[in-house]
């Protein structure tokens, strides 16, 4: 019992549940800070006019495929047959016990992270939170060769802890990546211009650790420091990324707002906006993160709107899922973006574009479905029951215009 009480006491100390205080203007940045940031935005809009607006962006590689899963039968032989690229028809005849799902939206990504270079295949489910996910060691020839009539599988041998199983994707066609319309690419370029893709929020060699709130906090007299001293403090924070130890550990968000404050004071807009967007998207690493803590983390979209940023263009520019996005391109979290939009003074403009994207037959299936999820999340945070009903009607009407294999999975109960 004593150990339990000590553990509870430790959590209450290390994981405080609180959000940021605000100034007289009702925002998390003071009037003087907002004034400095506004001047920077004016210059960035001039910079945007000089950007290359002819760049073409492509949607994620995607196709409509099949998922085959086995938990019984001769799975070792099934694995061999898949690797030998057996036809789908012959496989189904040979293994009637296999669970088969067709018309599944599948995307393919070429990723490089701490684990190495991989090709990742993801099912994009319409209803469930989780879809089949298979990783494969990257080979350029594999990524570029035709996928029609091929299999990608994950085989698990029986162990003391799990049963034998096979999960696989079957691709009846080649992956495709179509270009986005100019009206969307302009928004992507606008977001790249404002976030400044030439640099990242943290340095390339930044260390990640569970730093305490005290480590990521600013000294009490930080505003009295000289500009070089503030720059040194900012550089120090950029070299150490805070990882949350629990759902209510505020250290990552405290670090983000303090980096935003320091960058605003030192003219480092590119760090400011990335830090603020991270707070809006709650884009932080945590050891664990229970949903009960999400509601207390605010989005602070108002601060962006008060800076005369073209907020719909900025945020839609971070919405699209791209095959050829720039190295430091910022991608928003769909549920958090939906919550932020629900609090925007331009909410109607946002939601109108989501409807148009769902109905846009020239837009790829994946981004059209993401527009559906974005609208769904945004409306979920709508407070007015009357407004929510009207939005539900608009959503269901637009959802019927999605590709048939996606539209037929959406019912009244889903909105």
mmCIF file of C-alpha atoms in Angstrom:
data_model
loop_
_atom_site.group_PDB
_atom_site.id
_atom_site.type_symbol
_atom_site.label_atom_id
_atom_site.label_comp_id
_atom_site.label_asym_id
_atom_site.label_seq_id
_atom_site.Cartn_x
_atom_site.Cartn_y
_atom_site.Cartn_z
ATOM 1 C CA UNK A 1 0.000 0.000 0.000
ATOM 2 C CA UNK A 2 2.839 2.387 0.848
ATOM 3 C CA UNK A 3 4.493 1.768 -2.533
ATOM 4 C CA UNK A 4 1.146 2.405 -4.256
ATOM 5 C CA UNK A 5 0.677 5.709 -2.434
ATOM 6 C CA UNK A 6 4.195 6.787 -3.326
ATOM 7 C CA UNK A 7 3.509 5.988 -6.990
ATOM 8 C CA UNK A 8 0.306 8.048 -6.931
ATOM 9 C CA UNK A 9 2.148 10.932 -5.258
ATOM 10 C CA UNK A 10 4.891 10.795 -7.902
ATOM 11 C CA UNK A 11 2.372 10.897 -10.736
ATOM 12 C CA UNK A 12 0.541 13.825 -9.177
ATOM 13 C CA UNK A 13 3.822 15.748 -9.011
ATOM 14 C CA UNK A 14 5.313 14.798 -12.393
ATOM 15 C CA UNK A 15 2.089 14.839 -14.410
ATOM 16 C CA UNK A 16 0.222 18.045 -13.569
ATOM 17 C CA UNK A 17 -2.976 18.619 -15.526
ATOM 18 C CA UNK A 18 -3.077 22.301 -16.485
ATOM 19 C CA UNK A 19 -2.934 24.438 -19.628
ATOM 20 C CA UNK A 20 -1.318 27.802 -20.307
ATOM 21 C CA UNK A 21 -2.310 31.120 -18.770
ATOM 22 C CA UNK A 22 -3.423 33.978 -21.032
ATOM 23 C CA UNK A 23 -2.673 37.709 -21.242
ATOM 24 C CA UNK A 24 -5.116 40.626 -21.213
ATOM 25 C CA UNK A 25 -5.786 40.088 -24.926
ATOM 26 C CA UNK A 26 -7.156 36.622 -24.084
ATOM 27 C CA UNK A 27 -4.297 34.856 -25.882
ATOM 28 C CA UNK A 28 -1.212 32.920 -24.819
ATOM 29 C CA UNK A 29 1.020 35.594 -26.375
ATOM 30 C CA UNK A 30 1.183 39.169 -25.110
ATOM 31 C CA UNK A 31 0.194 42.226 -27.127
ATOM 32 C CA UNK A 32 3.847 43.087 -27.794
ATOM 33 C CA UNK A 33 4.616 39.544 -28.965
ATOM 34 C CA UNK A 34 1.586 39.503 -31.274
ATOM 35 C CA UNK A 35 2.705 42.856 -32.714
ATOM 36 C CA UNK A 36 6.155 41.469 -33.543
ATOM 37 C CA UNK A 37 4.651 38.378 -35.136
ATOM 38 C CA UNK A 38 2.226 40.420 -37.248
ATOM 39 C CA UNK A 39 5.104 42.328 -38.836
ATOM 40 C CA UNK A 40 6.757 39.027 -39.752
ATOM 41 C CA UNK A 41 3.550 37.743 -41.364
ATOM 42 C CA UNK A 42 3.399 40.826 -43.573
ATOM 43 C CA UNK A 43 6.884 40.109 -44.911
ATOM 44 C CA UNK A 44 6.064 36.415 -45.423
ATOM 45 C CA UNK A 45 3.087 37.314 -47.592
ATOM 46 C CA UNK A 46 5.450 39.294 -49.804
ATOM 47 C CA UNK A 47 7.756 36.266 -49.887
ATOM 48 C CA UNK A 48 4.853 34.005 -50.911
ATOM 49 C CA UNK A 49 4.231 36.126 -53.998
ATOM 50 C CA UNK A 50 7.747 35.232 -55.140
ATOM 51 C CA UNK A 51 7.328 31.486 -54.527
ATOM 52 C CA UNK A 52 7.167 29.023 -57.401
ATOM 53 C CA UNK A 53 3.433 28.448 -57.698
ATOM 54 C CA UNK A 54 3.862 26.040 -60.629
ATOM 55 C CA UNK A 55 5.162 23.141 -58.516
ATOM 56 C CA UNK A 56 3.119 19.958 -58.899
ATOM 57 C CA UNK A 57 2.218 17.821 -55.875
ATOM 58 C CA UNK A 58 1.057 14.222 -56.034
ATOM 59 C CA UNK A 59 -1.242 12.297 -53.716
ATOM 60 C CA UNK A 60 -0.018 9.259 -51.815
ATOM 61 C CA UNK A 61 0.366 6.095 -53.882
ATOM 62 C CA UNK A 62 -2.880 4.166 -53.539
ATOM 63 C CA UNK A 63 -5.157 1.520 -54.991
ATOM 64 C CA UNK A 64 -8.302 -0.506 -54.308
ATOM 65 C CA UNK A 65 -7.155 -3.944 -53.213
ATOM 66 C CA UNK A 66 -7.841 -7.064 -51.195
ATOM 67 C CA UNK A 67 -6.966 -8.227 -47.662
ATOM 68 C CA UNK A 68 -6.525 -11.929 -46.898
ATOM 69 C CA UNK A 69 -6.088 -13.206 -43.343
ATOM 70 C CA UNK A 70 -5.608 -16.787 -42.095
ATOM 71 C CA UNK A 71 -5.716 -18.159 -38.569
ATOM 72 C CA UNK A 72 -6.210 -21.819 -39.464
ATOM 73 C CA UNK A 73 -5.246 -24.273 -42.195
ATOM 74 C CA UNK A 74 -1.859 -24.835 -43.802
ATOM 75 C CA UNK A 75 -0.526 -21.322 -43.304
ATOM 76 C CA UNK A 76 3.096 -22.191 -43.988
ATOM 77 C CA UNK A 77 2.127 -23.430 -47.463
ATOM 78 C CA UNK A 78 -0.148 -20.435 -47.986
ATOM 79 C CA UNK A 79 2.838 -18.221 -47.260
ATOM 80 C CA UNK A 80 4.889 -20.016 -49.905
ATOM 81 C CA UNK A 81 2.085 -19.708 -52.447
ATOM 82 C CA UNK A 82 1.769 -15.980 -51.814
ATOM 83 C CA UNK A 83 5.512 -15.515 -52.174
ATOM 84 C CA UNK A 84 5.292 -17.424 -55.467
ATOM 85 C CA UNK A 85 2.610 -14.895 -56.533
ATOM 86 C CA UNK A 86 -0.248 -17.363 -56.857
ATOM 87 C CA UNK A 87 -3.318 -15.876 -58.547
ATOM 88 C CA UNK A 88 -6.026 -14.600 -56.209
ATOM 89 C CA UNK A 89 -8.621 -16.914 -57.764
ATOM 90 C CA UNK A 90 -6.485 -20.023 -57.245
ATOM 91 C CA UNK A 91 -5.600 -18.971 -53.704
ATOM 92 C CA UNK A 92 -9.254 -18.604 -52.685
ATOM 93 C CA UNK A 93 -10.063 -22.005 -54.198
ATOM 94 C CA UNK A 94 -7.098 -23.653 -52.440
ATOM 95 C CA UNK A 95 -7.691 -22.015 -49.047
ATOM 96 C CA UNK A 96 -11.452 -21.648 -48.449
ATOM 97 C CA UNK A 97 -10.782 -21.088 -44.734
ATOM 98 C CA UNK A 98 -9.065 -17.770 -45.474
ATOM 99 C CA UNK A 99 -10.875 -14.573 -44.484
ATOM 100 C CA UNK A 100 -11.166 -12.380 -47.573
ATOM 101 C CA UNK A 101 -12.091 -8.686 -47.809
ATOM 102 C CA UNK A 102 -12.254 -6.857 -51.126
ATOM 103 C CA UNK A 103 -12.402 -3.227 -52.259
ATOM 104 C CA UNK A 104 -10.046 -1.933 -49.580
ATOM 105 C CA UNK A 105 -8.320 1.456 -49.905
ATOM 106 C CA UNK A 106 -4.583 0.772 -49.519
ATOM 107 C CA UNK A 107 -1.791 3.332 -49.511
ATOM 108 C CA UNK A 108 1.921 2.756 -49.930
ATOM 109 C CA UNK A 109 4.605 4.959 -48.381
ATOM 110 C CA UNK A 110 8.351 5.175 -48.662
ATOM 111 C CA UNK A 111 9.565 6.079 -45.177
ATOM 112 C CA UNK A 112 12.907 6.718 -43.587
ATOM 113 C CA UNK A 113 13.151 7.076 -39.825
ATOM 114 C CA UNK A 114 15.206 5.850 -36.905
ATOM 115 C CA UNK A 115 14.305 2.250 -37.754
ATOM 116 C CA UNK A 116 15.734 2.557 -41.265
ATOM 117 C CA UNK A 117 14.311 2.843 -44.781
ATOM 118 C CA UNK A 118 11.032 0.978 -45.272
ATOM 119 C CA UNK A 119 8.084 0.530 -47.591
ATOM 120 C CA UNK A 120 4.885 0.695 -45.562
ATOM 121 C CA UNK A 121 1.493 -0.578 -46.713
ATOM 122 C CA UNK A 122 -1.613 0.644 -44.857
ATOM 123 C CA UNK A 123 -5.282 -0.232 -45.032
ATOM 124 C CA UNK A 124 -7.397 2.931 -44.698
ATOM 125 C CA UNK A 125 -10.581 1.800 -42.957
ATOM 126 C CA UNK A 126 -13.788 3.800 -43.222
ATOM 127 C CA UNK A 127 -15.252 2.725 -39.876
ATOM 128 C CA UNK A 128 -12.638 1.067 -37.667
ATOM 129 C CA UNK A 129 -9.796 2.893 -35.972
ATOM 130 C CA UNK A 130 -7.186 0.338 -36.977
ATOM 131 C CA UNK A 131 -6.373 -1.216 -40.307
ATOM 132 C CA UNK A 132 -3.873 -3.787 -41.527
ATOM 133 C CA UNK A 133 -0.336 -2.432 -41.528
ATOM 134 C CA UNK A 134 2.627 -4.215 -43.130
ATOM 135 C CA UNK A 135 6.228 -3.002 -43.264
ATOM 136 C CA UNK A 136 8.870 -4.172 -45.698
ATOM 137 C CA UNK A 137 12.551 -3.393 -46.027
ATOM 138 C CA UNK A 138 13.009 -0.750 -48.697
ATOM 139 C CA UNK A 139 14.330 -1.642 -52.105
ATOM 140 C CA UNK A 140 14.098 0.917 -54.863
ATOM 141 C CA UNK A 141 13.381 -1.738 -57.488
ATOM 142 C CA UNK A 142 10.523 -3.111 -55.381
ATOM 143 C CA UNK A 143 9.003 0.339 -54.852
ATOM 144 C CA UNK A 144 9.141 1.200 -58.537
ATOM 145 C CA UNK A 145 8.159 -2.074 -60.162
ATOM 146 C CA UNK A 146 4.517 -2.805 -61.145
ATOM 147 C CA UNK A 147 2.417 -4.165 -58.297
ATOM 148 C CA UNK A 148 -0.456 -5.627 -60.335
ATOM 149 C CA UNK A 149 -1.124 -9.255 -59.431
ATOM 150 C CA UNK A 150 1.313 -9.307 -56.494
ATOM 151 C CA UNK A 151 1.138 -10.054 -52.766
ATOM 152 C CA UNK A 152 2.676 -8.459 -49.688
ATOM 153 C CA UNK A 153 2.386 -10.508 -46.517
ATOM 154 C CA UNK A 154 3.193 -10.750 -42.838
ATOM 155 C CA UNK A 155 3.660 -14.281 -41.441
ATOM 156 C CA UNK A 156 3.803 -15.078 -37.725
ATOM 157 C CA UNK A 157 4.988 -18.429 -36.491
ATOM 158 C CA UNK A 158 3.320 -20.057 -33.500
ATOM 159 C CA UNK A 159 4.997 -19.179 -30.206
ATOM 160 C CA UNK A 160 4.268 -19.646 -26.523
ATOM 161 C CA UNK A 161 2.505 -16.271 -26.626
ATOM 162 C CA UNK A 162 0.683 -16.216 -29.979
ATOM 163 C CA UNK A 163 -0.877 -18.434 -32.605
ATOM 164 C CA UNK A 164 0.330 -18.869 -36.172
ATOM 165 C CA UNK A 165 -1.225 -16.392 -38.622
ATOM 166 C CA UNK A 166 -0.915 -14.832 -42.063
ATOM 167 C CA UNK A 167 -1.985 -11.297 -43.014
ATOM 168 C CA UNK A 168 -1.641 -10.176 -46.613
ATOM 169 C CA UNK A 169 -2.504 -7.531 -49.162
ATOM 170 C CA UNK A 170 -3.281 -8.552 -52.732
ATOM 171 C CA UNK A 171 -2.963 -5.862 -55.396
ATOM 172 C CA UNK A 172 -5.216 -6.351 -58.451
ATOM 173 C CA UNK A 173 -3.772 -3.226 -60.077
ATOM 174 C CA UNK A 174 -0.757 -0.948 -59.926
ATOM 175 C CA UNK A 175 -0.397 1.748 -57.303
ATOM 176 C CA UNK A 176 -1.077 5.183 -58.693
ATOM 177 C CA UNK A 177 -0.297 8.707 -57.561
ATOM 178 C CA UNK A 178 -2.306 11.439 -59.251
ATOM 179 C CA UNK A 179 -1.476 15.139 -59.268
ATOM 180 C CA UNK A 180 -3.465 17.562 -57.152
ATOM 181 C CA UNK A 181 -5.425 20.416 -58.666
ATOM 182 C CA UNK A 182 -3.781 23.836 -58.737
ATOM 183 C CA UNK A 183 -6.212 25.224 -56.136
ATOM 184 C CA UNK A 184 -4.875 22.660 -53.663
ATOM 185 C CA UNK A 185 -1.198 23.035 -54.580
ATOM 186 C CA UNK A 186 -1.417 26.777 -53.927
ATOM 187 C CA UNK A 187 -2.519 26.014 -50.376
ATOM 188 C CA UNK A 188 0.333 23.529 -49.926
ATOM 189 C CA UNK A 189 2.861 26.063 -51.207
ATOM 190 C CA UNK A 190 1.390 28.716 -48.912
ATOM 191 C CA UNK A 191 1.834 26.448 -45.890
ATOM 192 C CA UNK A 192 5.385 25.574 -46.963
ATOM 193 C CA UNK A 193 6.186 29.253 -47.353
ATOM 194 C CA UNK A 194 4.850 30.213 -43.926
ATOM 195 C CA UNK A 195 6.280 27.250 -42.014
ATOM 196 C CA UNK A 196 9.632 27.607 -43.830
ATOM 197 C CA UNK A 197 10.570 24.099 -44.972
ATOM 198 C CA UNK A 198 14.281 24.966 -45.049
ATOM 199 C CA UNK A 199 14.646 24.013 -41.395
ATOM 200 C CA UNK A 200 13.087 21.788 -38.743
ATOM 201 C CA UNK A 201 11.779 22.689 -35.313
ATOM 202 C CA UNK A 202 14.549 20.666 -33.650
ATOM 203 C CA UNK A 203 18.143 20.274 -34.784
ATOM 204 C CA UNK A 204 19.018 17.159 -36.779
ATOM 205 C CA UNK A 205 21.001 15.697 -33.871
ATOM 206 C CA UNK A 206 18.465 16.604 -31.151
ATOM 207 C CA UNK A 207 18.178 14.107 -28.303
ATOM 208 C CA UNK A 208 14.785 12.863 -27.077
ATOM 209 C CA UNK A 209 14.225 12.205 -23.390
ATOM 210 C CA UNK A 210 11.704 12.503 -20.557
ATOM 211 C CA UNK A 211 12.767 15.924 -19.393
ATOM 212 C CA UNK A 212 11.072 17.447 -16.364
ATOM 213 C CA UNK A 213 8.964 20.575 -16.652
ATOM 214 C CA UNK A 214 11.751 22.500 -14.950
ATOM 215 C CA UNK A 215 14.215 21.619 -17.713
ATOM 216 C CA UNK A 216 11.947 22.841 -20.540
ATOM 217 C CA UNK A 217 10.722 25.932 -18.669
ATOM 218 C CA UNK A 218 12.088 29.454 -19.032
ATOM 219 C CA UNK A 219 13.883 31.310 -16.238
ATOM 220 C CA UNK A 220 11.704 33.904 -14.490
ATOM 221 C CA UNK A 221 13.747 36.811 -15.858
ATOM 222 C CA UNK A 222 13.948 35.514 -19.420
ATOM 223 C CA UNK A 223 12.330 38.628 -20.938
ATOM 224 C CA UNK A 224 15.181 40.740 -19.532
ATOM 225 C CA UNK A 225 17.803 38.622 -21.283
ATOM 226 C CA UNK A 226 19.634 40.042 -24.284
ATOM 227 C CA UNK A 227 18.733 38.798 -27.760
ATOM 228 C CA UNK A 228 21.916 36.660 -27.989
ATOM 229 C CA UNK A 229 21.067 35.100 -24.622
ATOM 230 C CA UNK A 230 17.521 34.324 -25.796
ATOM 231 C CA UNK A 231 18.930 32.823 -28.998
ATOM 232 C CA UNK A 232 21.260 30.625 -26.963
ATOM 233 C CA UNK A 233 18.343 29.480 -24.806
ATOM 234 C CA UNK A 234 16.287 28.684 -27.895
ATOM 235 C CA UNK A 235 19.142 26.711 -29.467
ATOM 236 C CA UNK A 236 19.458 24.741 -26.236
ATOM 237 C CA UNK A 237 15.762 23.768 -26.368
ATOM 238 C CA UNK A 238 16.027 22.873 -30.064
ATOM 239 C CA UNK A 239 18.704 20.300 -29.237
ATOM 240 C CA UNK A 240 16.605 18.428 -26.637
ATOM 241 C CA UNK A 241 13.121 17.151 -27.513
ATOM 242 C CA UNK A 242 10.906 16.518 -24.492
ATOM 243 C CA UNK A 243 8.989 13.219 -24.391
ATOM 244 C CA UNK A 244 5.919 13.017 -22.160
ATOM 245 C CA UNK A 245 6.121 10.409 -19.409
ATOM 246 C CA UNK A 246 2.323 10.082 -19.104
ATOM 247 C CA UNK A 247 -0.931 11.488 -20.436
ATOM 248 C CA UNK A 248 -0.860 14.531 -18.195
ATOM 249 C CA UNK A 249 2.847 15.266 -18.434
ATOM 250 C CA UNK A 250 2.900 18.840 -19.719
ATOM 251 C CA UNK A 251 6.631 19.035 -20.468
ATOM 252 C CA UNK A 252 6.333 18.661 -24.296
ATOM 253 C CA UNK A 253 3.675 21.383 -24.504
ATOM 254 C CA UNK A 254 5.537 23.625 -22.069
ATOM 255 C CA UNK A 255 8.626 23.247 -24.217
ATOM 256 C CA UNK A 256 6.637 24.106 -27.356
ATOM 257 C CA UNK A 257 5.099 27.309 -25.997
ATOM 258 C CA UNK A 258 8.452 28.426 -24.583
ATOM 259 C CA UNK A 259 10.145 27.766 -27.934
ATOM 260 C CA UNK A 260 7.364 29.779 -29.577
ATOM 261 C CA UNK A 261 7.909 32.667 -27.151
ATOM 262 C CA UNK A 262 11.685 32.657 -27.587
ATOM 263 C CA UNK A 263 11.480 32.435 -31.372
ATOM 264 C CA UNK A 264 8.974 35.305 -31.460
ATOM 265 C CA UNK A 265 11.364 37.451 -29.419
ATOM 266 C CA UNK A 266 14.362 36.567 -31.583
ATOM 267 C CA UNK A 267 12.729 36.769 -35.007
ATOM 268 C CA UNK A 268 12.817 33.002 -35.631
ATOM 269 C CA UNK A 269 9.394 32.734 -37.261
ATOM 270 C CA UNK A 270 10.084 29.283 -38.723
ATOM 271 C CA UNK A 271 10.532 27.880 -35.209
ATOM 272 C CA UNK A 272 7.589 29.857 -33.840
ATOM 273 C CA UNK A 273 5.032 28.562 -36.329
ATOM 274 C CA UNK A 274 6.167 24.933 -36.094
ATOM 275 C CA UNK A 275 5.986 25.150 -32.301
ATOM 276 C CA UNK A 276 2.532 26.700 -32.379
ATOM 277 C CA UNK A 277 1.258 24.173 -34.929
ATOM 278 C CA UNK A 278 2.587 21.377 -32.724
ATOM 279 C CA UNK A 279 0.510 22.736 -29.839
ATOM 280 C CA UNK A 280 -2.536 23.006 -32.101
ATOM 281 C CA UNK A 281 -2.050 19.448 -33.398
ATOM 282 C CA UNK A 282 -0.875 18.110 -30.017
ATOM 283 C CA UNK A 283 2.024 16.679 -32.000
ATOM 284 C CA UNK A 284 4.295 15.330 -29.267
ATOM 285 C CA UNK A 285 5.867 12.067 -28.243
ATOM 286 C CA UNK A 286 4.525 10.457 -25.076
ATOM 287 C CA UNK A 287 5.193 7.122 -23.406
ATOM 288 C CA UNK A 288 1.429 6.750 -22.903
ATOM 289 C CA UNK A 289 -1.521 8.968 -23.739
ATOM 290 C CA UNK A 290 -5.047 8.313 -22.472
ATOM 291 C CA UNK A 291 -7.949 9.953 -24.279
ATOM 292 C CA UNK A 292 -9.224 11.399 -20.988
ATOM 293 C CA UNK A 293 -6.407 13.976 -21.117
ATOM 294 C CA UNK A 294 -7.044 15.224 -24.663
ATOM 295 C CA UNK A 295 -9.886 17.621 -23.829
ATOM 296 C CA UNK A 296 -7.660 19.814 -21.646
ATOM 297 C CA UNK A 297 -5.159 20.478 -24.439
ATOM 298 C CA UNK A 298 -6.327 23.574 -26.315
ATOM 299 C CA UNK A 299 -5.741 24.280 -30.015
ATOM 300 C CA UNK A 300 -5.042 28.065 -29.903
ATOM 301 C CA UNK A 301 -6.220 28.626 -33.457
ATOM 302 C CA UNK A 302 -7.350 32.135 -32.495
ATOM 303 C CA UNK A 303 -3.728 33.259 -32.098
ATOM 304 C CA UNK A 304 -3.073 32.387 -35.759
ATOM 305 C CA UNK A 305 -6.237 34.143 -36.915
ATOM 306 C CA UNK A 306 -5.304 37.337 -35.089
ATOM 307 C CA UNK A 307 -2.022 37.465 -37.046
ATOM 308 C CA UNK A 308 -3.847 37.976 -40.376
ATOM 309 C CA UNK A 309 -2.585 34.648 -41.649
ATOM 310 C CA UNK A 310 -4.757 33.083 -44.362
ATOM 311 C CA UNK A 311 -5.595 30.337 -41.884
ATOM 312 C CA UNK A 312 -7.742 28.127 -44.164
ATOM 313 C CA UNK A 313 -4.953 28.086 -46.770
ATOM 314 C CA UNK A 314 -2.311 27.432 -44.121
ATOM 315 C CA UNK A 315 -4.154 24.553 -42.474
ATOM 316 C CA UNK A 316 -5.505 22.961 -45.636
ATOM 317 C CA UNK A 317 -1.944 23.111 -46.921
ATOM 318 C CA UNK A 318 -0.979 20.855 -44.007
ATOM 319 C CA UNK A 319 -4.007 18.580 -44.519
ATOM 320 C CA UNK A 320 -3.243 16.873 -47.860
ATOM 321 C CA UNK A 321 -1.386 13.545 -47.758
ATOM 322 C CA UNK A 322 1.403 13.786 -50.341
ATOM 323 C CA UNK A 323 3.747 11.481 -52.175
ATOM 324 C CA UNK A 324 6.291 14.207 -52.893
ATOM 325 C CA UNK A 325 5.923 16.583 -49.954
ATOM 326 C CA UNK A 326 9.032 18.585 -49.089
ATOM 327 C CA UNK A 327 11.378 17.236 -46.393
ATOM 328 C CA UNK A 328 10.109 19.548 -43.641
ATOM 329 C CA UNK A 329 6.533 19.855 -44.901
ATOM 330 C CA UNK A 330 4.107 20.014 -41.972
ATOM 331 C CA UNK A 331 1.292 17.440 -41.807
ATOM 332 C CA UNK A 332 -1.639 18.076 -39.487
ATOM 333 C CA UNK A 333 -3.306 15.503 -37.272
ATOM 334 C CA UNK A 334 -6.830 15.029 -38.693
ATOM 335 C CA UNK A 335 -8.804 14.739 -35.399
ATOM 336 C CA UNK A 336 -6.962 17.683 -33.804
ATOM 337 C CA UNK A 337 -7.296 19.763 -36.967
ATOM 338 C CA UNK A 338 -11.031 19.074 -36.917
ATOM 339 C CA UNK A 339 -11.224 20.317 -33.343
ATOM 340 C CA UNK A 340 -9.252 23.458 -34.200
ATOM 341 C CA UNK A 341 -11.501 24.214 -37.176
ATOM 342 C CA UNK A 342 -14.580 23.863 -34.962
ATOM 343 C CA UNK A 343 -13.180 26.810 -32.951
ATOM 344 C CA UNK A 344 -12.285 28.942 -35.983
ATOM 345 C CA UNK A 345 -14.064 32.148 -36.900
ATOM 346 C CA UNK A 346 -13.805 30.895 -40.505
ATOM 347 C CA UNK A 347 -15.381 27.528 -39.729
ATOM 348 C CA UNK A 348 -17.984 27.860 -42.504
ATOM 349 C CA UNK A 349 -15.270 28.489 -45.110
ATOM 350 C CA UNK A 350 -13.360 25.443 -43.886
ATOM 351 C CA UNK A 351 -16.381 23.161 -43.958
ATOM 352 C CA UNK A 352 -17.471 24.353 -47.390
ATOM 353 C CA UNK A 353 -14.086 23.343 -48.808
ATOM 354 C CA UNK A 354 -14.300 19.936 -47.117
ATOM 355 C CA UNK A 355 -17.632 19.325 -48.846
ATOM 356 C CA UNK A 356 -16.157 20.360 -52.190
ATOM 357 C CA UNK A 357 -13.178 18.040 -51.683
ATOM 358 C CA UNK A 358 -15.415 15.069 -50.891
ATOM 359 C CA UNK A 359 -17.359 15.742 -54.083
ATOM 360 C CA UNK A 360 -14.274 16.441 -56.247
ATOM 361 C CA UNK A 361 -13.919 13.524 -58.659
ATOM 362 C CA UNK A 362 -10.501 14.822 -59.750
ATOM 363 C CA UNK A 363 -9.132 14.501 -56.212
ATOM 364 C CA UNK A 364 -7.687 11.127 -55.214
ATOM 365 C CA UNK A 365 -9.737 8.693 -53.107
ATOM 366 C CA UNK A 366 -7.467 8.928 -50.052
ATOM 367 C CA UNK A 367 -7.623 12.712 -49.666
ATOM 368 C CA UNK A 368 -11.364 12.693 -50.364
ATOM 369 C CA UNK A 369 -11.855 10.197 -47.538
ATOM 370 C CA UNK A 370 -9.607 12.274 -45.269
ATOM 371 C CA UNK A 371 -11.848 15.271 -46.005
ATOM 372 C CA UNK A 372 -14.788 13.169 -44.808
ATOM 373 C CA UNK A 373 -12.961 12.328 -41.568
ATOM 374 C CA UNK A 374 -11.961 15.966 -41.080
ATOM 375 C CA UNK A 375 -15.569 17.154 -41.468
ATOM 376 C CA UNK A 376 -16.755 14.379 -39.150
ATOM 377 C CA UNK A 377 -14.267 15.372 -36.446
ATOM 378 C CA UNK A 378 -15.017 19.068 -36.820
ATOM 379 C CA UNK A 379 -18.754 18.516 -36.506
ATOM 380 C CA UNK A 380 -18.181 16.293 -33.485
ATOM 381 C CA UNK A 381 -16.948 19.377 -31.616
ATOM 382 C CA UNK A 382 -19.828 21.566 -32.802
ATOM 383 C CA UNK A 383 -21.782 22.726 -29.731
ATOM 384 C CA UNK A 384 -25.079 23.722 -31.338
ATOM 385 C CA UNK A 385 -27.348 20.688 -31.802
ATOM 386 C CA UNK A 386 -29.207 22.447 -34.626
ATOM 387 C CA UNK A 387 -26.002 23.302 -36.456
ATOM 388 C CA UNK A 388 -24.755 19.761 -35.936
ATOM 389 C CA UNK A 389 -27.889 18.296 -37.552
ATOM 390 C CA UNK A 390 -27.552 20.588 -40.567
ATOM 391 C CA UNK A 391 -23.886 19.639 -40.903
ATOM 392 C CA UNK A 392 -24.742 15.939 -40.642
ATOM 393 C CA UNK A 393 -27.150 16.286 -43.547
ATOM 394 C CA UNK A 394 -24.515 18.062 -45.650
ATOM 395 C CA UNK A 395 -21.958 15.400 -44.731
ATOM 396 C CA UNK A 396 -24.155 12.459 -45.669
ATOM 397 C CA UNK A 397 -25.132 14.133 -48.936
ATOM 398 C CA UNK A 398 -21.478 14.724 -49.855
ATOM 399 C CA UNK A 399 -20.428 11.241 -48.660
ATOM 400 C CA UNK A 400 -22.773 9.682 -51.213
ATOM 401 C CA UNK A 401 -20.612 11.279 -53.904
ATOM 402 C CA UNK A 402 -17.448 9.565 -52.701
ATOM 403 C CA UNK A 403 -16.255 6.586 -54.800
ATOM 404 C CA UNK A 404 -18.928 3.888 -54.468
ATOM 405 C CA UNK A 405 -16.741 1.383 -52.582
ATOM 406 C CA UNK A 406 -16.216 4.036 -49.866
ATOM 407 C CA UNK A 407 -19.670 5.669 -49.959
ATOM 408 C CA UNK A 408 -21.542 2.397 -49.453
ATOM 409 C CA UNK A 409 -19.762 1.882 -46.106
ATOM 410 C CA UNK A 410 -21.093 5.151 -44.636
ATOM 411 C CA UNK A 411 -24.538 5.207 -42.982
ATOM 412 C CA UNK A 412 -26.581 7.675 -40.929
ATOM 413 C CA UNK A 413 -25.240 6.097 -37.722
ATOM 414 C CA UNK A 414 -21.667 7.074 -38.645
ATOM 415 C CA UNK A 415 -22.288 10.842 -38.438
#
